[in-house]
Amino acid sequence: MTSAPGPDGTRTLDVGVGDGSLASADMVLNIGPQHPATHGVLRLRVVLDGERIVSADPIVGYMHRGAEKLFEVRDYRQITVLANRHDWLSAFANELGVVLGVEAMLGMEVPERAIWARTLLAELNRVLNHLMFLGSYPLELGAMTPIFYSFREREEIQAVMEEISGGRMHFMFNRVGGLKEDLPAGWLDRVTAAVAAVRARMPQLESLIVDNEILDGRTRGIGVLSRELACAYGVSGPIARASGVDMDLRRDAPYLAYGELFGEGGPGRVVTRTGGDSLARLEVLLEQTHVSLDLADACVERLRSLDRGPINQRLPKVLKVPEGERYTSTEGPLGLNGYHLVSRGEKTPWRLKLRSASFNNVQVLRELLPGCLVADMVSVLGSMFFVVGDVDK
């Protein structure tokens, strides 16, 4: 019996059978870029030894739209339109990083009402993001029912987000200096009712996925990501926290109103697990949804107590940012988002580099998938909670 690597790195095994031989080789399988086993336009080049994955190479770039280059020929009002689209489940959070960076370079103070309203909308957007994955992940494992429950709860939150912004996915409600316009009359009451309705019905969704024997069997011990590996690849957000990485910028480098919300006596808390497997990642996402609902309620109460006043700053017709550079980071629903803004004093950025959470979360698949069975590949992929547009930008 002899074994030798081929030109493409695969192994060929020659087994003598009588006076003949039987040759076998590892199978190189391309999954995607359009394939039901992948999250959108992602390609995985996997090498299989029977039913077990020997190596996996995520190949990205099929959705690349050149957003960072387009930023260079758009003014600071226009780039917000582009910047909120790379993760279409987290549009408000994407807008936020851009305007926070511009405001910091301008030395601009945002009205207090805008700060709390932004925090409220960011947490409602986080709930929308998490509910999507809480419904779609079980669907990928064969459970059809949970997605109907998660979308019912999403519609409760979508209704109030659509009312205030006019958009369902790309809200475009942030502006440099605050928000587009004031909160509609009675809107806070409708937010309170929506959050209460979602919180009251969440146990129905949880009953379908928590302690589910089939889901537990498909996720426990599958795709284990160690704390060290998560840090080495720059994995962040709920995926990193499921591996014991106790990091959340809302607490560790607070912005907006998070310093108070995550301070002593506040409702904010960082959810972590130590298992690092697909089940732990799902558990973190589920518990984080409850935390965001609590944060939303706290924001509503603070907004009720604030006197009426401006929601934004008056801007010049041509907005120019002083020469210099700044790196701004925020805690998006999927992890750490970074915005490196370089200005030469013009009305357009000289460079705006995006650090999207999903990119790092996908790269670590080359470490997680080897050793897994093909049947477990979808379990690992789905639990990484990425958006392909957020990878490719």
PDB file of N, CA and C in Angstrom, residues 184-249:
ATOM      1  N   PRO A 184     -41.779  60.539  15.930  1.00  0.00           N
ATOM      2  CA  PRO A 184     -43.213  60.805  15.731  1.00  0.00           C
ATOM      3  C   PRO A 184     -43.975  60.793  17.049  1.00  0.00           C
ATOM      4  N   ALA A 185     -45.056  61.521  17.095  1.00  0.00           N
ATOM      5  CA  ALA A 185     -45.894  61.565  18.292  1.00  0.00           C
ATOM      6  C   ALA A 185     -46.435  60.170  18.597  1.00  0.00           C
ATOM      7  N   GLY A 186     -46.310  59.748  19.836  1.00  0.00           N
ATOM      8  CA  GLY A 186     -46.811  58.442  20.259  1.00  0.00           C
ATOM      9  C   GLY A 186     -45.922  57.280  19.880  1.00  0.00           C
ATOM     10  N   TRP A 187     -44.784  57.563  19.231  1.00  0.00           N
ATOM     11  CA  TRP A 187     -43.914  56.476  18.762  1.00  0.00           C
ATOM     12  C   TRP A 187     -43.309  55.695  19.916  1.00  0.00           C
ATOM     13  N   LEU A 188     -42.922  56.372  20.977  1.00  0.00           N
ATOM     14  CA  LEU A 188     -42.332  55.669  22.117  1.00  0.00           C
ATOM     15  C   LEU A 188     -43.319  54.685  22.738  1.00  0.00           C
ATOM     16  N   ASP A 189     -44.590  55.045  22.752  1.00  0.00           N
ATOM     17  CA  ASP A 189     -45.610  54.113  23.269  1.00  0.00           C
ATOM     18  C   ASP A 189     -45.680  52.866  22.401  1.00  0.00           C
ATOM     19  N   ARG A 190     -45.585  53.055  21.102  1.00  0.00           N
ATOM     20  CA  ARG A 190     -45.652  51.907  20.199  1.00  0.00           C
ATOM     21  C   ARG A 190     -44.386  51.040  20.305  1.00  0.00           C
ATOM     22  N   VAL A 191     -43.251  51.665  20.579  1.00  0.00           N
ATOM     23  CA  VAL A 191     -42.031  50.881  20.808  1.00  0.00           C
ATOM     24  C   VAL A 191     -42.184  50.037  22.067  1.00  0.00           C
ATOM     25  N   THR A 192     -42.684  50.646  23.133  1.00  0.00           N
ATOM     26  CA  THR A 192     -42.893  49.907  24.385  1.00  0.00           C
ATOM     27  C   THR A 192     -43.815  48.718  24.170  1.00  0.00           C
ATOM     28  N   ALA A 193     -44.892  48.930  23.417  1.00  0.00           N
ATOM     29  CA  ALA A 193     -45.838  47.842  23.159  1.00  0.00           C
ATOM     30  C   ALA A 193     -45.197  46.748  22.313  1.00  0.00           C
ATOM     31  N   ALA A 194     -44.396  47.129  21.325  1.00  0.00           N
ATOM     32  CA  ALA A 194     -43.753  46.142  20.461  1.00  0.00           C
ATOM     33  C   ALA A 194     -42.734  45.317  21.237  1.00  0.00           C
ATOM     34  N   VAL A 195     -41.920  45.972  22.049  1.00  0.00           N
ATOM     35  CA  VAL A 195     -40.922  45.256  22.851  1.00  0.00           C
ATOM     36  C   VAL A 195     -41.600  44.313  23.836  1.00  0.00           C
ATOM     37  N   ALA A 196     -42.675  44.775  24.458  1.00  0.00           N
ATOM     38  CA  ALA A 196     -43.402  43.925  25.406  1.00  0.00           C
ATOM     39  C   ALA A 196     -44.007  42.706  24.707  1.00  0.00           C
ATOM     40  N   ALA A 197     -44.530  42.913  23.500  1.00  0.00           N
ATOM     41  CA  ALA A 197     -45.126  41.797  22.759  1.00  0.00           C
ATOM     42  C   ALA A 197     -44.074  40.768  22.380  1.00  0.00           C
ATOM     43  N   VAL A 198     -42.915  41.237  21.932  1.00  0.00           N
ATOM     44  CA  VAL A 198     -41.842  40.312  21.553  1.00  0.00           C
ATOM     45  C   VAL A 198     -41.344  39.559  22.773  1.00  0.00           C
ATOM     46  N   ARG A 199     -41.137  40.271  23.881  1.00  0.00           N
ATOM     47  CA  ARG A 199     -40.650  39.616  25.096  1.00  0.00           C
ATOM     48  C   ARG A 199     -41.647  38.567  25.602  1.00  0.00           C
ATOM     49  N   ALA A 200     -42.934  38.870  25.502  1.00  0.00           N
ATOM     50  CA  ALA A 200     -43.952  37.934  26.006  1.00  0.00           C
ATOM     51  C   ALA A 200     -44.029  36.668  25.163  1.00  0.00           C
ATOM     52  N   ARG A 201     -43.723  36.791  23.850  1.00  0.00           N
ATOM     53  CA  ARG A 201     -43.863  35.633  22.969  1.00  0.00           C
ATOM     54  C   ARG A 201     -42.552  34.904  22.710  1.00  0.00           C
ATOM     55  N   MET A 202     -41.436  35.452  23.161  1.00  0.00           N
ATOM     56  CA  MET A 202     -40.153  34.783  22.949  1.00  0.00           C
ATOM     57  C   MET A 202     -40.119  33.357  23.497  1.00  0.00           C
ATOM     58  N   PRO A 203     -40.780  33.067  24.653  1.00  0.00           N
ATOM     59  CA  PRO A 203     -40.774  31.678  25.129  1.00  0.00           C
ATOM     60  C   PRO A 203     -41.343  30.682  24.126  1.00  0.00           C
ATOM     61  N   GLN A 204     -42.234  31.126  23.250  1.00  0.00           N
ATOM     62  CA  GLN A 204     -42.771  30.217  22.238  1.00  0.00           C
ATOM     63  C   GLN A 204     -41.683  29.814  21.250  1.00  0.00           C
ATOM     64  N   LEU A 205     -40.858  30.792  20.846  1.00  0.00           N
ATOM     65  CA  LEU A 205     -39.742  30.481  19.956  1.00  0.00           C
ATOM     66  C   LEU A 205     -38.703  29.633  20.684  1.00  0.00           C
ATOM     67  N   GLU A 206     -38.415  29.995  21.919  1.00  0.00           N
ATOM     68  CA  GLU A 206     -37.411  29.263  22.691  1.00  0.00           C
ATOM     69  C   GLU A 206     -37.812  27.813  22.914  1.00  0.00           C
ATOM     70  N   SER A 207     -39.101  27.562  23.070  1.00  0.00           N
ATOM     71  CA  SER A 207     -39.558  26.195  23.314  1.00  0.00           C
ATOM     72  C   SER A 207     -39.277  25.278  22.129  1.00  0.00           C
ATOM     73  N   LEU A 208     -39.099  25.871  20.954  1.00  0.00           N
ATOM     74  CA  LEU A 208     -38.832  25.078  19.753  1.00  0.00           C
ATOM     75  C   LEU A 208     -37.353  24.760  19.571  1.00  0.00           C
ATOM     76  N   ILE A 209     -36.469  25.587  20.164  1.00  0.00           N
ATOM     77  CA  ILE A 209     -35.043  25.402  19.909  1.00  0.00           C
ATOM     78  C   ILE A 209     -34.239  25.082  21.162  1.00  0.00           C
ATOM     79  N   VAL A 210     -34.708  25.482  22.327  1.00  0.00           N
ATOM     80  CA  VAL A 210     -33.978  25.188  23.567  1.00  0.00           C
ATOM     81  C   VAL A 210     -34.330  23.772  24.024  1.00  0.00           C
ATOM     82  N   ASP A 211     -33.323  22.991  24.333  1.00  0.00           N
ATOM     83  CA  ASP A 211     -33.495  21.595  24.759  1.00  0.00           C
ATOM     84  C   ASP A 211     -34.177  20.742  23.691  1.00  0.00           C
ATOM     85  N   ASN A 212     -34.057  21.174  22.445  1.00  0.00           N
ATOM     86  CA  ASN A 212     -34.567  20.365  21.338  1.00  0.00           C
ATOM     87  C   ASN A 212     -33.571  19.238  21.077  1.00  0.00           C
ATOM     88  N   GLU A 213     -34.024  18.010  21.191  1.00  0.00           N
ATOM     89  CA  GLU A 213     -33.123  16.865  21.126  1.00  0.00           C
ATOM     90  C   GLU A 213     -32.385  16.786  19.792  1.00  0.00           C
ATOM     91  N   ILE A 214     -33.082  17.072  18.696  1.00  0.00           N
ATOM     92  CA  ILE A 214     -32.461  16.969  17.382  1.00  0.00           C
ATOM     93  C   ILE A 214     -31.468  18.105  17.183  1.00  0.00           C
ATOM     94  N   LEU A 215     -31.896  19.334  17.500  1.00  0.00           N
ATOM     95  CA  LEU A 215     -31.002  20.473  17.334  1.00  0.00           C
ATOM     96  C   LEU A 215     -29.780  20.328  18.243  1.00  0.00           C
ATOM     97  N   ASP A 216     -30.004  19.843  19.451  1.00  0.00           N
ATOM     98  CA  ASP A 216     -28.895  19.647  20.380  1.00  0.00           C
ATOM     99  C   ASP A 216     -27.886  18.641  19.823  1.00  0.00           C
ATOM    100  N   GLY A 217     -28.404  17.582  19.239  1.00  0.00           N
ATOM    101  CA  GLY A 217     -27.530  16.563  18.674  1.00  0.00           C
ATOM    102  C   GLY A 217     -26.753  17.045  17.468  1.00  0.00           C
ATOM    103  N   ARG A 218     -27.318  18.003  16.725  1.00  0.00           N
ATOM    104  CA  ARG A 218     -26.650  18.537  15.533  1.00  0.00           C
ATOM    105  C   ARG A 218     -25.653  19.633  15.839  1.00  0.00           C
ATOM    106  N   THR A 219     -25.688  20.199  17.067  1.00  0.00           N
ATOM    107  CA  THR A 219     -24.867  21.378  17.361  1.00  0.00           C
ATOM    108  C   THR A 219     -23.897  21.189  18.526  1.00  0.00           C
ATOM    109  N   ARG A 220     -24.210  20.347  19.481  1.00  0.00           N
ATOM    110  CA  ARG A 220     -23.338  20.209  20.652  1.00  0.00           C
ATOM    111  C   ARG A 220     -22.024  19.533  20.254  1.00  0.00           C
ATOM    112  N   GLY A 221     -20.922  20.203  20.571  1.00  0.00           N
ATOM    113  CA  GLY A 221     -19.607  19.665  20.258  1.00  0.00           C
ATOM    114  C   GLY A 221     -19.204  19.785  18.800  1.00  0.00           C
ATOM    115  N   ILE A 222     -20.015  20.468  18.001  1.00  0.00           N
ATOM    116  CA  ILE A 222     -19.747  20.621  16.564  1.00  0.00           C
ATOM    117  C   ILE A 222     -19.131  21.997  16.310  1.00  0.00           C
ATOM    118  N   GLY A 223     -18.057  22.022  15.525  1.00  0.00           N
ATOM    119  CA  GLY A 223     -17.433  23.293  15.152  1.00  0.00           C
ATOM    120  C   GLY A 223     -16.890  24.059  16.340  1.00  0.00           C
ATOM    121  N   VAL A 224     -16.150  23.392  17.210  1.00  0.00           N
ATOM    122  CA  VAL A 224     -15.645  24.029  18.433  1.00  0.00           C
ATOM    123  C   VAL A 224     -14.547  25.038  18.074  1.00  0.00           C
ATOM    124  N   LEU A 225     -14.768  26.281  18.474  1.00  0.00           N
ATOM    125  CA  LEU A 225     -13.816  27.366  18.258  1.00  0.00           C
ATOM    126  C   LEU A 225     -13.208  27.738  19.600  1.00  0.00           C
ATOM    127  N   SER A 226     -11.923  27.553  19.735  1.00  0.00           N
ATOM    128  CA  SER A 226     -11.258  27.861  21.003  1.00  0.00           C
ATOM    129  C   SER A 226     -11.103  29.366  21.167  1.00  0.00           C
ATOM    130  N   ARG A 227     -10.928  29.778  22.399  1.00  0.00           N
ATOM    131  CA  ARG A 227     -10.727  31.203  22.692  1.00  0.00           C
ATOM    132  C   ARG A 227      -9.473  31.723  21.996  1.00  0.00           C
ATOM    133  N   GLU A 228      -8.415  30.938  22.024  1.00  0.00           N
ATOM    134  CA  GLU A 228      -7.156  31.353  21.418  1.00  0.00           C
ATOM    135  C   GLU A 228      -7.288  31.530  19.903  1.00  0.00           C
ATOM    136  N   LEU A 229      -8.003  30.600  19.266  1.00  0.00           N
ATOM    137  CA  LEU A 229      -8.177  30.682  17.824  1.00  0.00           C
ATOM    138  C   LEU A 229      -9.053  31.868  17.439  1.00  0.00           C
ATOM    139  N   ALA A 230     -10.079  32.132  18.245  1.00  0.00           N
ATOM    140  CA  ALA A 230     -10.944  33.282  17.982  1.00  0.00           C
ATOM    141  C   ALA A 230     -10.150  34.580  18.040  1.00  0.00           C
ATOM    142  N   CYS A 231      -9.284  34.701  19.023  1.00  0.00           N
ATOM    143  CA  CYS A 231      -8.463  35.907  19.151  1.00  0.00           C
ATOM    144  C   CYS A 231      -7.460  36.008  18.008  1.00  0.00           C
ATOM    145  N   ALA A 232      -6.886  34.873  17.601  1.00  0.00           N
ATOM    146  CA  ALA A 232      -5.879  34.878  16.536  1.00  0.00           C
ATOM    147  C   ALA A 232      -6.469  35.340  15.212  1.00  0.00           C
ATOM    148  N   TYR A 233      -7.724  34.991  14.947  1.00  0.00           N
ATOM    149  CA  TYR A 233      -8.363  35.355  13.686  1.00  0.00           C
ATOM    150  C   TYR A 233      -9.156  36.657  13.780  1.00  0.00           C
ATOM    151  N   GLY A 234      -9.184  37.278  14.930  1.00  0.00           N
ATOM    152  CA  GLY A 234      -9.928  38.518  15.071  1.00  0.00           C
ATOM    153  C   GLY A 234     -11.426  38.312  15.052  1.00  0.00           C
ATOM    154  N   VAL A 235     -11.887  37.127  15.440  1.00  0.00           N
ATOM    155  CA  VAL A 235     -13.327  36.867  15.521  1.00  0.00           C
ATOM    156  C   VAL A 235     -13.909  37.691  16.666  1.00  0.00           C
ATOM    157  N   SER A 236     -15.085  38.241  16.464  1.00  0.00           N
ATOM    158  CA  SER A 236     -15.676  39.109  17.479  1.00  0.00           C
ATOM    159  C   SER A 236     -17.172  38.851  17.569  1.00  0.00           C
ATOM    160  N   GLY A 237     -17.831  39.615  18.427  1.00  0.00           N
ATOM    161  CA  GLY A 237     -19.276  39.525  18.568  1.00  0.00           C
ATOM    162  C   GLY A 237     -19.728  38.267  19.272  1.00  0.00           C
ATOM    163  N   PRO A 238     -20.957  37.841  19.015  1.00  0.00           N
ATOM    164  CA  PRO A 238     -21.508  36.666  19.713  1.00  0.00           C
ATOM    165  C   PRO A 238     -20.711  35.395  19.473  1.00  0.00           C
ATOM    166  N   ILE A 239     -20.055  35.259  18.327  1.00  0.00           N
ATOM    167  CA  ILE A 239     -19.268  34.053  18.050  1.00  0.00           C
ATOM    168  C   ILE A 239     -18.068  33.985  18.982  1.00  0.00           C
ATOM    169  N   ALA A 240     -17.368  35.119  19.142  1.00  0.00           N
ATOM    170  CA  ALA A 240     -16.214  35.141  20.045  1.00  0.00           C
ATOM    171  C   ALA A 240     -16.650  34.967  21.490  1.00  0.00           C
ATOM    172  N   ARG A 241     -17.746  35.604  21.872  1.00  0.00           N
ATOM    173  CA  ARG A 241     -18.200  35.496  23.266  1.00  0.00           C
ATOM    174  C   ARG A 241     -18.665  34.091  23.598  1.00  0.00           C
ATOM    175  N   ALA A 242     -19.107  33.333  22.593  1.00  0.00           N
ATOM    176  CA  ALA A 242     -19.477  31.934  22.830  1.00  0.00           C
ATOM    177  C   ALA A 242     -18.261  31.070  23.100  1.00  0.00           C
ATOM    178  N   SER A 243     -17.072  31.603  22.770  1.00  0.00           N
ATOM    179  CA  SER A 243     -15.821  30.882  23.034  1.00  0.00           C
ATOM    180  C   SER A 243     -15.092  31.433  24.256  1.00  0.00           C
ATOM    181  N   GLY A 244     -15.792  32.238  25.048  1.00  0.00           N
ATOM    182  CA  GLY A 244     -15.208  32.745  26.278  1.00  0.00           C
ATOM    183  C   GLY A 244     -14.478  34.054  26.149  1.00  0.00           C
ATOM    184  N   VAL A 245     -14.565  34.733  24.995  1.00  0.00           N
ATOM    185  CA  VAL A 245     -13.922  36.045  24.829  1.00  0.00           C
ATOM    186  C   VAL A 245     -14.856  37.099  25.408  1.00  0.00           C
ATOM    187  N   ASP A 246     -14.546  37.576  26.598  1.00  0.00           N
ATOM    188  CA  ASP A 246     -15.414  38.516  27.311  1.00  0.00           C
ATOM    189  C   ASP A 246     -15.112  39.935  26.834  1.00  0.00           C
ATOM    190  N   MET A 247     -15.601  40.274  25.650  1.00  0.00           N
ATOM    191  CA  MET A 247     -15.352  41.587  25.070  1.00  0.00           C
ATOM    192  C   MET A 247     -16.611  42.100  24.401  1.00  0.00           C
ATOM    193  N   ASP A 248     -16.968  43.318  24.732  1.00  0.00           N
ATOM    194  CA  ASP A 248     -18.108  43.994  24.113  1.00  0.00           C
ATOM    195  C   ASP A 248     -17.816  45.484  24.184  1.00  0.00           C
ATOM    196  N   LEU A 249     -17.714  46.139  23.036  1.00  0.00           N
ATOM    197  CA  LEU A 249     -17.343  47.554  23.007  1.00  0.00           C
ATOM    198  C   LEU A 249     -18.370  48.429  23.702  1.00  0.00           C
TER     199      LEU A 249
END
